[in-house]
PDB file of C-alpha atoms and ligand atoms in Angstrom:
ATOM      1  CA  MET A  13      88.228  63.814  91.366  1.00 78.00           C
ATOM      2  CA  ILE A  14      87.244  60.645  93.200  1.00 85.00           C
ATOM      3  CA  GLY A  15      89.726  58.412  95.023  1.00 84.00           C
ATOM      4  CA  LEU A  16      88.074  55.019  95.469  1.00 79.00           C
ATOM      5  CA  THR A  17      90.086  52.745  97.713  1.00 75.00           C
ATOM      6  CA  THR A  18      87.804  49.799  96.818  1.00 79.00           C
ATOM      7  CA  GLN A  19      87.919  46.895  99.292  1.00 82.00           C
ATOM      8  CA  ASN A  20      91.417  47.815 100.386  1.00 84.00           C
ATOM      9  CA  GLY A  21      93.059  49.040 103.511  1.00 88.00           C
ATOM     10  CA  THR A  22      93.826  48.622 107.169  1.00 94.00           C
ATOM     11  CA  ILE A  23      93.473  51.290 109.842  1.00 95.00           C
ATOM     12  CA  GLU A  24      97.196  52.060 109.524  1.00 95.00           C
ATOM     13  CA  GLY A  25      97.153  52.020 105.710  1.00 95.00           C
ATOM     14  CA  VAL A  26      94.129  54.293 105.449  1.00 95.00           C
ATOM     15  CA  LYS A  27      95.653  56.724 107.963  1.00 96.00           C
ATOM     16  CA  LYS A  28      98.803  56.825 105.822  1.00 95.00           C
ATOM     17  CA  ILE A  29      96.819  57.675 102.671  1.00 95.00           C
ATOM     18  CA  VAL A  30      94.926  60.397 104.545  1.00 96.00           C
ATOM     19  CA  THR A  31      98.189  61.865 105.859  1.00 97.00           C
ATOM     20  CA  THR A  32      99.587  62.009 102.320  1.00 96.00           C
ATOM     21  CA  LEU A  33      96.423  63.758 101.114  1.00 97.00           C
ATOM     22  CA  ASN A  34      96.389  66.161 104.052  1.00 97.00           C
ATOM     23  CA  GLU A  35      99.965  67.242 103.385  1.00 97.00           C
ATOM     24  CA  ALA A  36      99.530  67.642  99.611  1.00 97.00           C
ATOM     25  CA  GLU A  37      99.484  70.972  97.839  1.00 97.00           C
ATOM     26  CA  VAL A  38      96.654  70.810  95.340  1.00 96.00           C
ATOM     27  CA  PRO A  39      94.605  73.332  93.359  1.00 95.00           C
ATOM     28  CA  SER A  40      91.854  75.071  95.295  1.00 95.00           C
ATOM     29  CA  GLU A  41      88.303  73.800  95.664  1.00 94.00           C
ATOM     30  CA  ASP A  42      86.997  76.073  92.919  1.00 94.00           C
ATOM     31  CA  VAL A  43      89.350  74.291  90.480  1.00 95.00           C
ATOM     32  CA  VAL A  44      89.025  70.680  91.641  1.00 97.00           C
ATOM     33  CA  GLU A  45      86.644  68.909  94.001  1.00 97.00           C
ATOM     34  CA  VAL A  46      88.346  65.959  95.692  1.00 97.00           C
ATOM     35  CA  VAL A  47      86.252  63.146  97.149  1.00 98.00           C
ATOM     36  CA  VAL A  48      87.737  60.181  99.014  1.00 97.00           C
ATOM     37  CA  SER A  49      85.761  56.941  99.115  1.00 97.00           C
ATOM     38  CA  PRO A  50      86.955  54.371 101.651  1.00 97.00           C
ATOM     39  CA  PRO A  51      85.091  51.188 102.641  1.00 97.00           C
ATOM     40  CA  PHE A  52      82.190  51.708 105.093  1.00 97.00           C
ATOM     41  CA  VAL A  53      84.198  50.622 108.130  1.00 97.00           C
ATOM     42  CA  PHE A  54      86.712  53.445 107.628  1.00 97.00           C
ATOM     43  CA  LEU A  55      84.233  56.241 106.838  1.00 98.00           C
ATOM     44  CA  SER A  56      84.090  57.737 110.342  1.00 97.00           C
ATOM     45  CA  MET A  57      87.844  57.597 110.805  1.00 97.00           C
ATOM     46  CA  VAL A  58      88.527  59.211 107.437  1.00 97.00           C
ATOM     47  CA  LYS A  59      85.894  61.859 108.136  1.00 98.00           C
ATOM     48  CA  SER A  60      87.552  62.757 111.419  1.00 98.00           C
ATOM     49  CA  LEU A  61      91.088  62.901 109.960  1.00 98.00           C
ATOM     50  CA  LEU A  62      90.685  64.211 106.406  1.00 98.00           C
ATOM     51  CA  ARG A  63      91.309  67.860 105.567  1.00 98.00           C
ATOM     52  CA  ASN A  64      88.159  69.986 105.355  1.00 97.00           C
ATOM     53  CA  ASP A  65      88.521  70.932 101.706  1.00 97.00           C
ATOM     54  CA  PHE A  66      88.254  67.263 100.633  1.00 98.00           C
ATOM     55  CA  SER A  67      84.963  65.408 100.796  1.00 98.00           C
ATOM     56  CA  ILE A  68      83.918  61.799 101.430  1.00 98.00           C
ATOM     57  CA  ALA A  69      81.810  59.223  99.596  1.00 98.00           C
ATOM     58  CA  ALA A  70      80.456  55.849 100.631  1.00 98.00           C
ATOM     59  CA  GLN A  71      80.907  53.048  98.093  1.00 97.00           C
ATOM     60  CA  ASN A  72      77.271  51.911  98.145  1.00 98.00           C
ATOM     61  CA  CYS A  73      73.982  52.250 100.032  1.00 98.00           C
ATOM     62  CA  TRP A  74      70.631  50.517 100.370  1.00 98.00           C
ATOM     63  CA  ALA A  75      67.867  51.338  97.882  1.00 97.00           C
ATOM     64  CA  ARG A  76      65.069  52.315 100.239  1.00 96.00           C
ATOM     65  CA  LYS A  77      64.435  53.536 103.770  1.00 96.00           C
ATOM     66  CA  GLY A  78      66.576  51.584 106.208  1.00 94.00           C
ATOM     67  CA  GLY A  79      65.098  48.806 108.313  1.00 94.00           C
ATOM     68  CA  ALA A  80      65.227  45.008 108.332  1.00 95.00           C
ATOM     69  CA  PHE A  81      67.939  44.567 105.684  1.00 95.00           C
ATOM     70  CA  THR A  82      70.749  42.848 107.569  1.00 96.00           C
ATOM     71  CA  GLY A  83      74.200  43.660 106.325  1.00 96.00           C
ATOM     72  CA  GLU A  84      73.157  46.677 104.272  1.00 97.00           C
ATOM     73  CA  VAL A  85      74.046  50.291 105.067  1.00 98.00           C
ATOM     74  CA  SER A  86      71.178  52.751 104.778  1.00 98.00           C
ATOM     75  CA  VAL A  87      71.140  56.225 103.303  1.00 98.00           C
ATOM     76  CA  GLU A  88      69.900  57.456 106.696  1.00 98.00           C
ATOM     77  CA  MET A  89      73.035  56.088 108.376  1.00 98.00           C
ATOM     78  CA  LEU A  90      75.282  57.869 105.883  1.00 98.00           C
ATOM     79  CA  VAL A  91      73.396  61.122 106.394  1.00 98.00           C
ATOM     80  CA  ASN A  92      73.668  60.646 110.156  1.00 98.00           C
ATOM     81  CA  LEU A  93      77.446  60.190 109.835  1.00 98.00           C
ATOM     82  CA  GLY A  94      77.674  63.374 107.782  1.00 98.00           C
ATOM     83  CA  ILE A  95      78.777  61.627 104.578  1.00 98.00           C
ATOM     84  CA  PRO A  96      77.726  63.802 101.619  1.00 98.00           C
ATOM     85  CA  TRP A  97      78.405  61.502  98.635  1.00 98.00           C
ATOM     86  CA  VAL A  98      77.723  57.915  97.610  1.00 98.00           C
ATOM     87  CA  ILE A  99      79.064  55.943  94.643  1.00 98.00           C
ATOM     88  CA  LEU A 100      76.357  53.784  93.048  1.00 98.00           C
ATOM     89  CA  GLY A 101      76.305  51.232  90.247  1.00 98.00           C
ATOM     90  CA  HIS A 102      80.002  50.401  90.268  1.00 98.00           C
ATOM     91  CA  SER A 103      80.582  47.656  87.707  1.00 97.00           C
ATOM     92  CA  GLU A 104      81.830  45.277  90.393  1.00 96.00           C
ATOM     93  CA  ARG A 105      78.421  45.537  92.046  1.00 97.00           C
ATOM     94  CA  ARG A 106      76.541  45.326  88.746  1.00 97.00           C
ATOM     95  CA  LEU A 107      78.470  42.270  87.538  1.00 97.00           C
ATOM     96  CA  LEU A 108      79.412  40.360  90.696  1.00 96.00           C
ATOM     97  CA  LEU A 109      76.329  41.147  92.778  1.00 97.00           C
ATOM     98  CA  ASN A 110      73.819  41.297  89.908  1.00 97.00           C
ATOM     99  CA  GLU A 111      72.690  44.875  90.539  1.00 98.00           C
ATOM    100  CA  SER A 112      70.363  45.725  87.653  1.00 98.00           C
ATOM    101  CA  ASN A 113      70.031  49.119  85.949  1.00 98.00           C
ATOM    102  CA  GLU A 114      66.652  49.498  87.674  1.00 98.00           C
ATOM    103  CA  PHE A 115      68.064  48.727  91.142  1.00 98.00           C
ATOM    104  CA  VAL A 116      70.863  51.251  90.629  1.00 98.00           C
ATOM    105  CA  GLY A 117      68.221  53.753  89.502  1.00 98.00           C
ATOM    106  CA  ASP A 118      66.172  53.063  92.644  1.00 98.00           C
ATOM    107  CA  LYS A 119      69.222  53.573  94.845  1.00 98.00           C
ATOM    108  CA  THR A 120      70.113  56.799  93.067  1.00 98.00           C
ATOM    109  CA  ALA A 121      66.606  58.203  93.470  1.00 98.00           C
ATOM    110  CA  TYR A 122      66.398  57.289  97.152  1.00 98.00           C
ATOM    111  CA  ALA A 123      69.867  58.616  97.991  1.00 98.00           C
ATOM    112  CA  LEU A 124      69.100  61.920  96.254  1.00 98.00           C
ATOM    113  CA  SER A 125      65.726  62.185  97.990  1.00 98.00           C
ATOM    114  CA  GLN A 126      67.497  62.082 101.356  1.00 98.00           C
ATOM    115  CA  GLY A 127      70.058  64.733 100.426  1.00 98.00           C
ATOM    116  CA  LEU A 128      73.039  62.634  99.360  1.00 98.00           C
ATOM    117  CA  LYS A 129      74.971  63.476  96.198  1.00 98.00           C
ATOM    118  CA  VAL A 130      75.510  60.538  93.850  1.00 98.00           C
ATOM    119  CA  ILE A 131      78.377  59.408  91.652  1.00 98.00           C
ATOM    120  CA  ALA A 132      76.560  57.027  89.310  1.00 98.00           C
ATOM    121  CA  CYS A 133      78.754  54.596  87.375  1.00 98.00           C
ATOM    122  CA  VAL A 134      78.055  53.372  83.860  1.00 98.00           C
ATOM    123  CA  GLY A 135      80.172  51.359  81.470  1.00 98.00           C
ATOM    124  CA  GLU A 136      80.371  48.444  79.076  1.00 98.00           C
ATOM    125  CA  THR A 137      82.123  45.076  79.248  1.00 97.00           C
ATOM    126  CA  LEU A 138      84.734  44.091  76.673  1.00 96.00           C
ATOM    127  CA  GLU A 139      82.202  41.817  74.947  1.00 96.00           C
ATOM    128  CA  GLN A 140      79.700  44.652  74.716  1.00 97.00           C
ATOM    129  CA  ARG A 141      82.333  46.999  73.264  1.00 97.00           C
ATOM    130  CA  GLU A 142      83.472  44.407  70.732  1.00 96.00           C
ATOM    131  CA  SER A 143      79.883  43.771  69.646  1.00 97.00           C
ATOM    132  CA  GLY A 144      79.393  47.505  69.063  1.00 97.00           C
ATOM    133  CA  SER A 145      76.857  48.042  71.843  1.00 98.00           C
ATOM    134  CA  THR A 146      78.839  50.424  74.082  1.00 98.00           C
ATOM    135  CA  LEU A 147      76.573  53.394  73.533  1.00 97.00           C
ATOM    136  CA  ALA A 148      73.381  51.357  73.883  1.00 98.00           C
ATOM    137  CA  VAL A 149      74.660  49.904  77.178  1.00 98.00           C
ATOM    138  CA  VAL A 150      75.599  53.225  78.776  1.00 98.00           C
ATOM    139  CA  ALA A 151      72.402  54.842  77.478  1.00 98.00           C
ATOM    140  CA  ALA A 152      70.293  52.080  79.077  1.00 98.00           C
ATOM    141  CA  GLN A 153      72.156  52.554  82.359  1.00 98.00           C
ATOM    142  CA  ALA A 154      71.605  56.324  82.229  1.00 98.00           C
ATOM    143  CA  LYS A 155      67.941  55.864  81.223  1.00 98.00           C
ATOM    144  CA  ALA A 156      67.179  53.777  84.316  1.00 98.00           C
ATOM    145  CA  ILE A 157      68.410  56.696  86.420  1.00 98.00           C
ATOM    146  CA  ALA A 158      66.617  59.326  84.328  1.00 98.00           C
ATOM    147  CA  GLU A 159      63.307  57.471  84.697  1.00 98.00           C
ATOM    148  CA  ARG A 160      63.537  57.794  88.480  1.00 98.00           C
ATOM    149  CA  VAL A 161      65.156  61.194  88.936  1.00 98.00           C
ATOM    150  CA  SER A 162      63.978  64.653  87.956  1.00 94.00           C
ATOM    151  CA  ILE A 163      66.782  66.827  89.328  1.00 96.00           C
ATOM    152  CA  TRP A 164      70.319  66.147  88.112  1.00 98.00           C
ATOM    153  CA  SER A 165      72.231  68.844  90.008  1.00 98.00           C
ATOM    154  CA  ASN A 166      73.514  66.353  92.605  1.00 98.00           C
ATOM    155  CA  ILE A 167      74.528  63.617  90.161  1.00 98.00           C
ATOM    156  CA  VAL A 168      77.974  63.020  88.677  1.00 98.00           C
ATOM    157  CA  LEU A 169      78.156  60.350  85.962  1.00 98.00           C
ATOM    158  CA  ALA A 170      81.255  58.145  86.017  1.00 98.00           C
ATOM    159  CA  TYR A 171      82.029  56.368  82.742  1.00 98.00           C
ATOM    160  CA  GLU A 172      84.020  53.284  83.659  1.00 98.00           C
ATOM    161  CA  PRO A 173      84.590  50.779  80.856  1.00 97.00           C
ATOM    162  CA  VAL A 174      84.697  47.445  82.696  1.00 97.00           C
ATOM    163  CA  TRP A 175      87.626  46.237  80.589  1.00 96.00           C
ATOM    164  CA  ALA A 176      89.731  49.161  81.834  1.00 96.00           C
ATOM    165  CA  ILE A 177      89.078  48.837  85.570  1.00 94.00           C
ATOM    166  CA  GLY A 178      92.076  47.540  87.461  1.00 89.00           C
ATOM    167  CA  THR A 179      93.493  46.002  84.275  1.00 93.00           C
ATOM    168  CA  GLY A 180      96.102  48.578  83.286  1.00 91.00           C
ATOM    169  CA  LYS A 181      94.238  48.864  79.938  1.00 92.00           C
ATOM    170  CA  VAL A 182      93.202  52.490  80.025  1.00 93.00           C
ATOM    171  CA  ALA A 183      90.761  53.776  77.412  1.00 94.00           C
ATOM    172  CA  THR A 184      92.551  55.939  74.892  1.00 97.00           C
ATOM    173  CA  PRO A 185      91.754  59.634  75.214  1.00 98.00           C
ATOM    174  CA  SER A 186      89.665  59.418  72.034  1.00 98.00           C
ATOM    175  CA  GLN A 187      87.758  56.339  73.268  1.00 98.00           C
ATOM    176  CA  ALA A 188      86.951  58.128  76.518  1.00 98.00           C
ATOM    177  CA  GLN A 189      86.034  61.361  74.731  1.00 98.00           C
ATOM    178  CA  GLU A 190      83.749  59.523  72.299  1.00 98.00           C
ATOM    179  CA  VAL A 191      81.662  57.909  75.044  1.00 98.00           C
ATOM    180  CA  HIS A 192      81.614  61.035  77.230  1.00 98.00           C
ATOM    181  CA  SER A 193      80.471  63.096  74.264  1.00 98.00           C
ATOM    182  CA  GLU A 194      77.745  60.572  73.407  1.00 98.00           C
ATOM    183  CA  LEU A 195      76.602  60.488  77.039  1.00 98.00           C
ATOM    184  CA  ARG A 196      76.370  64.266  77.055  1.00 98.00           C
ATOM    185  CA  LYS A 197      74.391  64.147  73.820  1.00 98.00           C
ATOM    186  CA  TRP A 198      72.112  61.539  75.401  1.00 98.00           C
ATOM    187  CA  LEU A 199      71.535  63.870  78.356  1.00 98.00           C
ATOM    188  CA  HIS A 200      70.822  66.728  75.947  1.00 98.00           C
ATOM    189  CA  ASP A 201      68.341  64.767  73.853  1.00 98.00           C
ATOM    190  CA  ASN A 202      66.583  62.990  76.720  1.00 98.00           C
ATOM    191  CA  ILE A 203      66.717  65.432  79.629  1.00 98.00           C
ATOM    192  CA  GLY A 204      67.701  68.858  78.417  1.00 98.00           C
ATOM    193  CA  ALA A 205      70.434  71.245  77.364  1.00 98.00           C
ATOM    194  CA  GLU A 206      71.073  72.644  80.840  1.00 98.00           C
ATOM    195  CA  VAL A 207      71.572  69.197  82.412  1.00 98.00           C
ATOM    196  CA  ALA A 208      73.820  68.149  79.512  1.00 98.00           C
ATOM    197  CA  THR A 209      76.030  71.186  80.023  1.00 98.00           C
ATOM    198  CA  SER A 210      76.179  71.159  83.803  1.00 98.00           C
ATOM    199  CA  THR A 211      76.439  67.434  84.599  1.00 98.00           C
ATOM    200  CA  ARG A 212      80.010  66.366  85.257  1.00 98.00           C
ATOM    201  CA  ILE A 213      81.035  63.175  83.440  1.00 98.00           C
ATOM    202  CA  ILE A 214      84.177  61.670  84.925  1.00 98.00           C
ATOM    203  CA  TYR A 215      86.286  58.775  83.610  1.00 98.00           C
ATOM    204  CA  GLY A 216      87.469  55.725  85.554  1.00 97.00           C
ATOM    205  CA  GLY A 217      89.638  52.780  84.537  1.00 97.00           C
ATOM    206  CA  SER A 218      93.409  52.511  85.037  1.00 96.00           C
ATOM    207  CA  VAL A 219      93.931  56.259  85.393  1.00 97.00           C
ATOM    208  CA  ASN A 220      97.417  56.994  86.682  1.00 97.00           C
ATOM    209  CA  GLY A 221      99.950  59.766  87.004  1.00 97.00           C
ATOM    210  CA  ALA A 222     101.279  59.129  83.511  1.00 97.00           C
ATOM    211  CA  ASN A 223      98.048  59.093  81.515  1.00 97.00           C
ATOM    212  CA  CYS A 224      95.893  61.573  83.443  1.00 98.00           C
ATOM    213  CA  LYS A 225      96.902  64.783  81.656  1.00 97.00           C
ATOM    214  CA  GLU A 226      96.035  63.571  78.159  1.00 98.00           C
ATOM    215  CA  LEU A 227      92.713  62.204  79.371  1.00 98.00           C
ATOM    216  CA  ALA A 228      91.965  65.371  81.355  1.00 98.00           C
ATOM    217  CA  ALA A 229      92.537  67.469  78.239  1.00 97.00           C
ATOM    218  CA  GLN A 230      89.546  65.862  76.466  1.00 98.00           C
ATOM    219  CA  PRO A 231      86.709  68.355  76.237  1.00 97.00           C
ATOM    220  CA  ASP A 232      84.049  66.110  77.776  1.00 98.00           C
ATOM    221  CA  VAL A 233      86.211  64.501  80.495  1.00 98.00           C
ATOM    222  CA  ASP A 234      85.395  66.435  83.674  1.00 98.00           C
ATOM    223  CA  GLY A 235      87.480  64.463  86.170  1.00 97.00           C
ATOM    224  CA  PHE A 236      88.361  60.937  87.230  1.00 98.00           C
ATOM    225  CA  LEU A 237      87.262  58.067  89.413  1.00 98.00           C
ATOM    226  CA  VAL A 238      90.578  56.563  90.470  1.00 97.00           C
ATOM    227  CA  GLY A 239      91.013  53.124  92.008  1.00 96.00           C
ATOM    228  CA  GLY A 240      94.492  51.622  92.259  1.00 95.00           C
ATOM    229  CA  ALA A 241      96.396  54.868  91.818  1.00 96.00           C
ATOM    230  CA  SER A 242      94.415  56.525  94.609  1.00 95.00           C
ATOM    231  CA  LEU A 243      96.251  54.268  97.044  1.00 94.00           C
ATOM    232  CA  LYS A 244      99.550  55.830  96.002  1.00 94.00           C
ATOM    233  CA  PRO A 245     101.094  59.314  96.207  1.00 93.00           C
ATOM    234  CA  GLU A 246     100.577  59.684  92.417  1.00 95.00           C
ATOM    235  CA  PHE A 247      96.929  60.422  93.229  1.00 96.00           C
ATOM    236  CA  ILE A 248      98.188  63.951  93.959  1.00 97.00           C
ATOM    237  CA  ASP A 249      99.447  64.253  90.362  1.00 97.00           C
ATOM    238  CA  ILE A 250      96.063  63.063  89.130  1.00 97.00           C
ATOM    239  CA  ILE A 251      94.318  65.709  91.248  1.00 97.00           C
ATOM    240  CA  LYS A 252      96.629  68.351  89.775  1.00 97.00           C
ATOM    241  CA  SER A 253      95.685  67.297  86.224  1.00 96.00           C
ATOM    242  CA  ALA A 254      92.456  69.231  86.797  1.00 95.00           C
ATOM    243  CA  THR A 255      94.379  72.348  85.781  1.00 95.00           C
ATOM    244  CA  VAL A 256      95.176  70.973  82.311  1.00 92.00           C
ATOM    245  CA  LYS A 257      92.151  72.559  80.656  1.00 82.00           C
ATOM    246  CA  GLN A 258      92.741  75.858  82.444  1.00 75.00           C
ATOM    247  CA  SER A 259      96.252  76.171  81.063  1.00 72.00           C
ATOM    248  CA  ALA A 260      95.298  75.037  77.524  1.00 67.00           C
TER     249      ALA A 260
HETATM  250  O1  G3H B 301      87.291  50.760  91.439  1.00 55.33           O
HETATM  251  C1  G3H B 301      87.849  51.748  91.054  1.00 55.33           C
HETATM  252  C2  G3H B 301      87.626  52.300  89.749  1.00 55.33           C
HETATM  253  O2  G3H B 301      86.636  51.528  89.189  1.00 55.33           O
HETATM  254  C3  G3H B 301      88.830  52.342  88.853  1.00 55.33           C
HETATM  255  O3  G3H B 301      89.811  51.439  89.257  1.00 55.33           O
HETATM  256  P1  G3H B 301      91.307  51.510  88.648  1.00 55.33           P
HETATM  257  O4  G3H B 301      91.691  52.955  88.616  1.00 55.33           O
HETATM  258  O5  G3H B 301      92.129  50.683  89.568  1.00 55.33           O
HETATM  259  O6  G3H B 301      91.208  50.929  87.268  1.00 55.33           O
END
């Protein structure tokens, strides 16, 4: 379960979110893994304040060994800070900052090589969905990672249809299930049965306290990447939806 606070927050606001999370009663770590992903400038503060059973992710990193790349944050810096996860290939970076599939693949490979765990985002635009190319788009995004990575145990795939991010237009449970199932089949056919079974595929795009249970009940939805709702107390309800499959 990933709470991505995007480019939001002040010191006081982030502290308030962390306090809410720290005081929440949620299922244990063996049921749900919770990862909080604040902007770079708040990483150290969140790390020092956040409860120990929740983890932390950066929202991006540089693609190669750090050095003369002004303004970028290197994998080495994140490792030095003790940050275990990084989110890569978010659609806002792909679309607004022109990050290509290959560049996201390079970042994923380098982050993994230095011991970070990666939440790799894939997803189609509305135009791509309407033209029937959803599966081709997410497969191409996954392929660019697969061409650069041989071990998948530290990768989580996040399916985030661009048209659902921050729009209030959540994918229906069957739309999410269809793409998750196809992604798992793609992993099976192109990498192997073990990776297809063990790789977590999480959904992101307008998840909230009201729609999370139905989405979480889908067989191939293994969790969520939550944006807007992670800034609110309802994020706790979303975390608790991890028990839906257990009680089914
Ligand atoms: O950026 C965050 C995720 O992409 C999802 O955002 P959202 O839950 O606000 O749609």
